[in-house]
XYZ file of N, CA and C in Angstrom:
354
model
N 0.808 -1.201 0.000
C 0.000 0.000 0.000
C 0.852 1.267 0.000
N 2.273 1.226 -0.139
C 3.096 2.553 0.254
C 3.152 2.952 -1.250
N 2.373 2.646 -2.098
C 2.466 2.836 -3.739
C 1.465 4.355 -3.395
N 0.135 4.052 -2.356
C -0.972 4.892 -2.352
C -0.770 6.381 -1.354
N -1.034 7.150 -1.411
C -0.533 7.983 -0.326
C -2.190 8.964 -0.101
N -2.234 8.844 1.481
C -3.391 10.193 1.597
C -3.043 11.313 2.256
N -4.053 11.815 1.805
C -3.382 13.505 2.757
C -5.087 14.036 3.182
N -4.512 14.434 4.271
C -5.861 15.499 5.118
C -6.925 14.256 5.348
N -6.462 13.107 6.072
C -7.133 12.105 6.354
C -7.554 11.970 7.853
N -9.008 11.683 8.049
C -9.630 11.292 9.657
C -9.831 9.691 9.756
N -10.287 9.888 10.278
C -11.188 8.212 10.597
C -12.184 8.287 9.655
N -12.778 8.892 8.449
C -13.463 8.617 7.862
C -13.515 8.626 6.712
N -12.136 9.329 6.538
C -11.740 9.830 4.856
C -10.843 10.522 4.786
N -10.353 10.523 3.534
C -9.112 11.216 3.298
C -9.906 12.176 1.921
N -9.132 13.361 2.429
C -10.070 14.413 1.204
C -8.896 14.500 0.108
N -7.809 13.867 0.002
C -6.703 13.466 -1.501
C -6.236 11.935 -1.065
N -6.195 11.474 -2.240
C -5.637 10.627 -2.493
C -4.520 10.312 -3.621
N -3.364 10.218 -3.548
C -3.049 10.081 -4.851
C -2.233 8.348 -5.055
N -2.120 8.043 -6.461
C -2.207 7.109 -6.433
C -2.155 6.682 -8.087
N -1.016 6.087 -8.304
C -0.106 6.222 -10.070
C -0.557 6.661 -11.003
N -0.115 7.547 -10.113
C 0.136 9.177 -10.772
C -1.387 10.105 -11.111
N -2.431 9.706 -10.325
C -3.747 10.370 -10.417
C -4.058 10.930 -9.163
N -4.492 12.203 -9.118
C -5.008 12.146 -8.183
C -6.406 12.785 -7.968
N -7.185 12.197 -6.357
C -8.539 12.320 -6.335
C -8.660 13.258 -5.406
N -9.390 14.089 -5.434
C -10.133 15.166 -4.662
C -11.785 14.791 -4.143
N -11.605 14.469 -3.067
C -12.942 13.998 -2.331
C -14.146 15.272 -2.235
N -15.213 14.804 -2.691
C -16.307 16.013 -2.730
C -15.699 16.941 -1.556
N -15.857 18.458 -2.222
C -15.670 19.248 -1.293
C -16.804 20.414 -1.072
N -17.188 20.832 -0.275
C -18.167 21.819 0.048
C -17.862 23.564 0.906
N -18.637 23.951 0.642
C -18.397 25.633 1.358
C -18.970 25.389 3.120
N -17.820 26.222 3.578
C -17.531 26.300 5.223
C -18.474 27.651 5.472
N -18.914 28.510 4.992
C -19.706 29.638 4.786
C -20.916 29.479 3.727
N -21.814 28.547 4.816
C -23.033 28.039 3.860
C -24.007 29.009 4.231
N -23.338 30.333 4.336
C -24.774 31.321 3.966
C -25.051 32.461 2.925
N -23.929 32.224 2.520
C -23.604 32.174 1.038
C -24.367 31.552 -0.141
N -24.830 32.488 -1.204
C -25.509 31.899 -2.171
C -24.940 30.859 -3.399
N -25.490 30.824 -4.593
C -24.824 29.544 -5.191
C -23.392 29.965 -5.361
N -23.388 31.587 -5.696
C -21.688 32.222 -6.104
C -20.787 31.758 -5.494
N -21.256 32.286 -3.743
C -20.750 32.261 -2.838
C -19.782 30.875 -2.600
N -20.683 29.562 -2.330
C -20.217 28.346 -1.964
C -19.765 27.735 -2.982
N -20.032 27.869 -4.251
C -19.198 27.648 -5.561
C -18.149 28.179 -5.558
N -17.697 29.025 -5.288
C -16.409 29.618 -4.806
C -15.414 29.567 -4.132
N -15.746 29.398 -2.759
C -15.540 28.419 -1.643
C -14.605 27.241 -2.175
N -16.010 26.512 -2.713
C -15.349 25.265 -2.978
C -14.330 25.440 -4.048
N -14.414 25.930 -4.957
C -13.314 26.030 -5.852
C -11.631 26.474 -5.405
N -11.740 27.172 -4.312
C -10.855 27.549 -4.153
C -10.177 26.303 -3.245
N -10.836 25.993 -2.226
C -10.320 24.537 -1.432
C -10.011 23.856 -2.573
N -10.297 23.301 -3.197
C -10.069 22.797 -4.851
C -8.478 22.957 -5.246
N -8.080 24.247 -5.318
C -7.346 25.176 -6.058
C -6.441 24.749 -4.830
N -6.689 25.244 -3.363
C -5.540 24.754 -2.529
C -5.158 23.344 -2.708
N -5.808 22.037 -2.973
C -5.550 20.884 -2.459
C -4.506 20.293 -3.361
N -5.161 21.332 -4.902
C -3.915 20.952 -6.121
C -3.238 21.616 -5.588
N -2.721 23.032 -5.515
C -1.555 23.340 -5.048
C -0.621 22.332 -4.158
N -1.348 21.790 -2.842
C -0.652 20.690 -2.525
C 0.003 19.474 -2.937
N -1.019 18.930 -4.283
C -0.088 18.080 -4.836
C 0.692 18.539 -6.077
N 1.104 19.983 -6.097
C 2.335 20.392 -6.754
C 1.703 20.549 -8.211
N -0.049 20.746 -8.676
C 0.141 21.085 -9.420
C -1.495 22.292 -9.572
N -1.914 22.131 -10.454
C -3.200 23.169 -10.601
C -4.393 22.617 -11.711
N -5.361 23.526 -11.838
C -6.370 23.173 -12.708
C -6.474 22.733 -13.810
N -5.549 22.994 -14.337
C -5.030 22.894 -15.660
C -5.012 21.099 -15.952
N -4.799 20.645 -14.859
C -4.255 19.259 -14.829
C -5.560 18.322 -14.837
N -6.398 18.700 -14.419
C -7.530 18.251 -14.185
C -8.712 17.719 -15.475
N -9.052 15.796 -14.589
C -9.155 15.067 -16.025
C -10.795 15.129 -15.745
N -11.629 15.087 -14.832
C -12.926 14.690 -14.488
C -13.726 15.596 -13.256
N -14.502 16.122 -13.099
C -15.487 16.749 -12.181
C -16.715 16.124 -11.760
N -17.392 16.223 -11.112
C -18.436 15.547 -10.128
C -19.476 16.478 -9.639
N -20.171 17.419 -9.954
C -20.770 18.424 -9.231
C -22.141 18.015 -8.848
N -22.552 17.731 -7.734
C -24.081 18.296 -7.015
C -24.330 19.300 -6.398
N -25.376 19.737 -7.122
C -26.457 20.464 -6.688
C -27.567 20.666 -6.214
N -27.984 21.039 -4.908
C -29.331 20.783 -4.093
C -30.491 20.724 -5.110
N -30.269 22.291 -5.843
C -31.192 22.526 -6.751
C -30.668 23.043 -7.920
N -31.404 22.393 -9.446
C -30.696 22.180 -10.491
C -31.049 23.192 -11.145
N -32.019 23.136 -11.194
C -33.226 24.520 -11.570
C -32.707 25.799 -11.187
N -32.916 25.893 -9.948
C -32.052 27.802 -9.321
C -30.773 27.919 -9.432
N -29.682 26.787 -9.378
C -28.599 26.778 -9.073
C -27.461 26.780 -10.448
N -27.906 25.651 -11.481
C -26.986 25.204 -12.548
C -26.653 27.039 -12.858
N -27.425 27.739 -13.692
C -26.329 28.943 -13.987
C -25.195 29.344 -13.199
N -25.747 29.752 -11.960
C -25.020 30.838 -11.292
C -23.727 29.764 -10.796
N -23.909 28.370 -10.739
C -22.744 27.017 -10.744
C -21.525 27.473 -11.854
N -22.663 27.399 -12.937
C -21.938 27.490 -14.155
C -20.631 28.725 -14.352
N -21.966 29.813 -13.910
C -20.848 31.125 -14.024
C -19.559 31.019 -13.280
N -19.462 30.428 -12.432
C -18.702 30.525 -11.286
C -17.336 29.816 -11.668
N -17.902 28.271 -12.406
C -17.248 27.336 -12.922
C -16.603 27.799 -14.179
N -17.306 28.277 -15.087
C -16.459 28.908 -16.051
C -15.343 29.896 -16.167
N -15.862 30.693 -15.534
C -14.718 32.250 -14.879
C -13.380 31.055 -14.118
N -13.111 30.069 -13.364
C -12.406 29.494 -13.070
C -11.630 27.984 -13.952
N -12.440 27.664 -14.597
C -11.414 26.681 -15.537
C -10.416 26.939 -16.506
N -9.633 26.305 -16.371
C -8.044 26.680 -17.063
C -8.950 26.763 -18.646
N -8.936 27.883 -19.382
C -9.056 27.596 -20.847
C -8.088 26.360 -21.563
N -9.172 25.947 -22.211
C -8.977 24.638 -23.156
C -8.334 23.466 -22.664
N -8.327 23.182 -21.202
C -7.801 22.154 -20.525
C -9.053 21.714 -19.253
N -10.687 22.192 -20.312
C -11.432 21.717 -19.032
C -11.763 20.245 -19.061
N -12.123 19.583 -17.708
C -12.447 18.751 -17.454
C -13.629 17.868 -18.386
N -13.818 16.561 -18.581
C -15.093 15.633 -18.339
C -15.856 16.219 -17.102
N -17.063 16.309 -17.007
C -18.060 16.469 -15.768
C -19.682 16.133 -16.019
N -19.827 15.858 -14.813
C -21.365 15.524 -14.702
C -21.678 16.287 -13.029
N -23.321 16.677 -13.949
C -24.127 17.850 -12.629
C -24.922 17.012 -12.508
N -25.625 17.056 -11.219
C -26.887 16.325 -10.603
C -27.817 16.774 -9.951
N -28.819 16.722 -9.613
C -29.574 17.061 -8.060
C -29.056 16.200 -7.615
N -29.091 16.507 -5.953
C -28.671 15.440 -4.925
C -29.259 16.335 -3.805
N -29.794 15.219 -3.025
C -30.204 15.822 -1.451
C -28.816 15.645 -0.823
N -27.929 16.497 -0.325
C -26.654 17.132 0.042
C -26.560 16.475 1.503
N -25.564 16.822 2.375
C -24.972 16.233 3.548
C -26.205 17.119 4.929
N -26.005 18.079 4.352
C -27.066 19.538 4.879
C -27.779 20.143 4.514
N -28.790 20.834 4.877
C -29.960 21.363 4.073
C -29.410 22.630 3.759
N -28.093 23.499 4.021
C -27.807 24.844 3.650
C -26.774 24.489 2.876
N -26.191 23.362 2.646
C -25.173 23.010 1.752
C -25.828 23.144 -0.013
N -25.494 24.269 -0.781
C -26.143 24.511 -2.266
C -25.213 23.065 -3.240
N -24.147 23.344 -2.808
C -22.794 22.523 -4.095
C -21.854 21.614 -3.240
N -21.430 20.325 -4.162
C -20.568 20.180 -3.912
C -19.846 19.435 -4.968
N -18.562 19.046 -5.164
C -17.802 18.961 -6.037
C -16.494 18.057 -6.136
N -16.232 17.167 -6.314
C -15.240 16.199 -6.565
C -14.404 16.533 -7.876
N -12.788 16.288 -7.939
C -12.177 16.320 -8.683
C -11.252 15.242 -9.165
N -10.774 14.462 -10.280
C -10.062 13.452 -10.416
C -8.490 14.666 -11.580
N -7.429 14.534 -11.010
C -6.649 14.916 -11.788
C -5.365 14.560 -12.016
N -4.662 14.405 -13.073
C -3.165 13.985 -13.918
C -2.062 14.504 -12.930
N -0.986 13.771 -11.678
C -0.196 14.496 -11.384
C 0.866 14.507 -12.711
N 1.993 15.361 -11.848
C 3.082 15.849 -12.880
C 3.700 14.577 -13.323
């Protein structure tokens, strides 16, 4: 198992994993859920943005996305806007959006990442 490595791991999960030469970003969500869709789309993107930084690389690298949304209807644009203004031009991801009844009822987004290390 010393092939696999986690980082920012509890007893219940590890929010990276990496693992030859991929690595996974465990759904992540906004810590300031009173914040609208901008808001926690943002949030999360940026935890996002830190976790690659940690594994030494950035968005750019990134092969697959995962996004739920409480609500698909109110939410997908202002997701979208948020998501677009932030993806590396011409190196965006595969992704799939969903409804999903969320972890919390004030939780709008959340978001998983799979990406290419160096």
């Amino acid at each position: 198992m010393s092939d696999i490595q986690r980082h920012h791991t509890n007893a219940r999960m590890s929010r990276v994993v990496v693992h030859n030469g991929t690595i996974y970003i465990g759904g992540q969500t906004a810590d300031d859920r009173s914040q609208d869709i901008t808001g926690q789309t943002q949030q999360v993107l940026a935890k996002i943005d830190g976790y690659l930084k940690d594994a030494g690389i950035d968005k750019s690298r990134l092969l697959s996305a995962q996004v739920w949304l409480k609500d698909i209807e109110s939410d997908f644009a202002g997701m979208n806007a948020v998501w677009d203004a932030w993806t590396s031009p011409g190196n965006t991801p595969t992704r799939a959006t969903v409804e999903s009844r969320l972890a919390a009822a004030d939780l709008l987004v959340e978001i998983a990442v799979i990406a290419a290390a160096k």
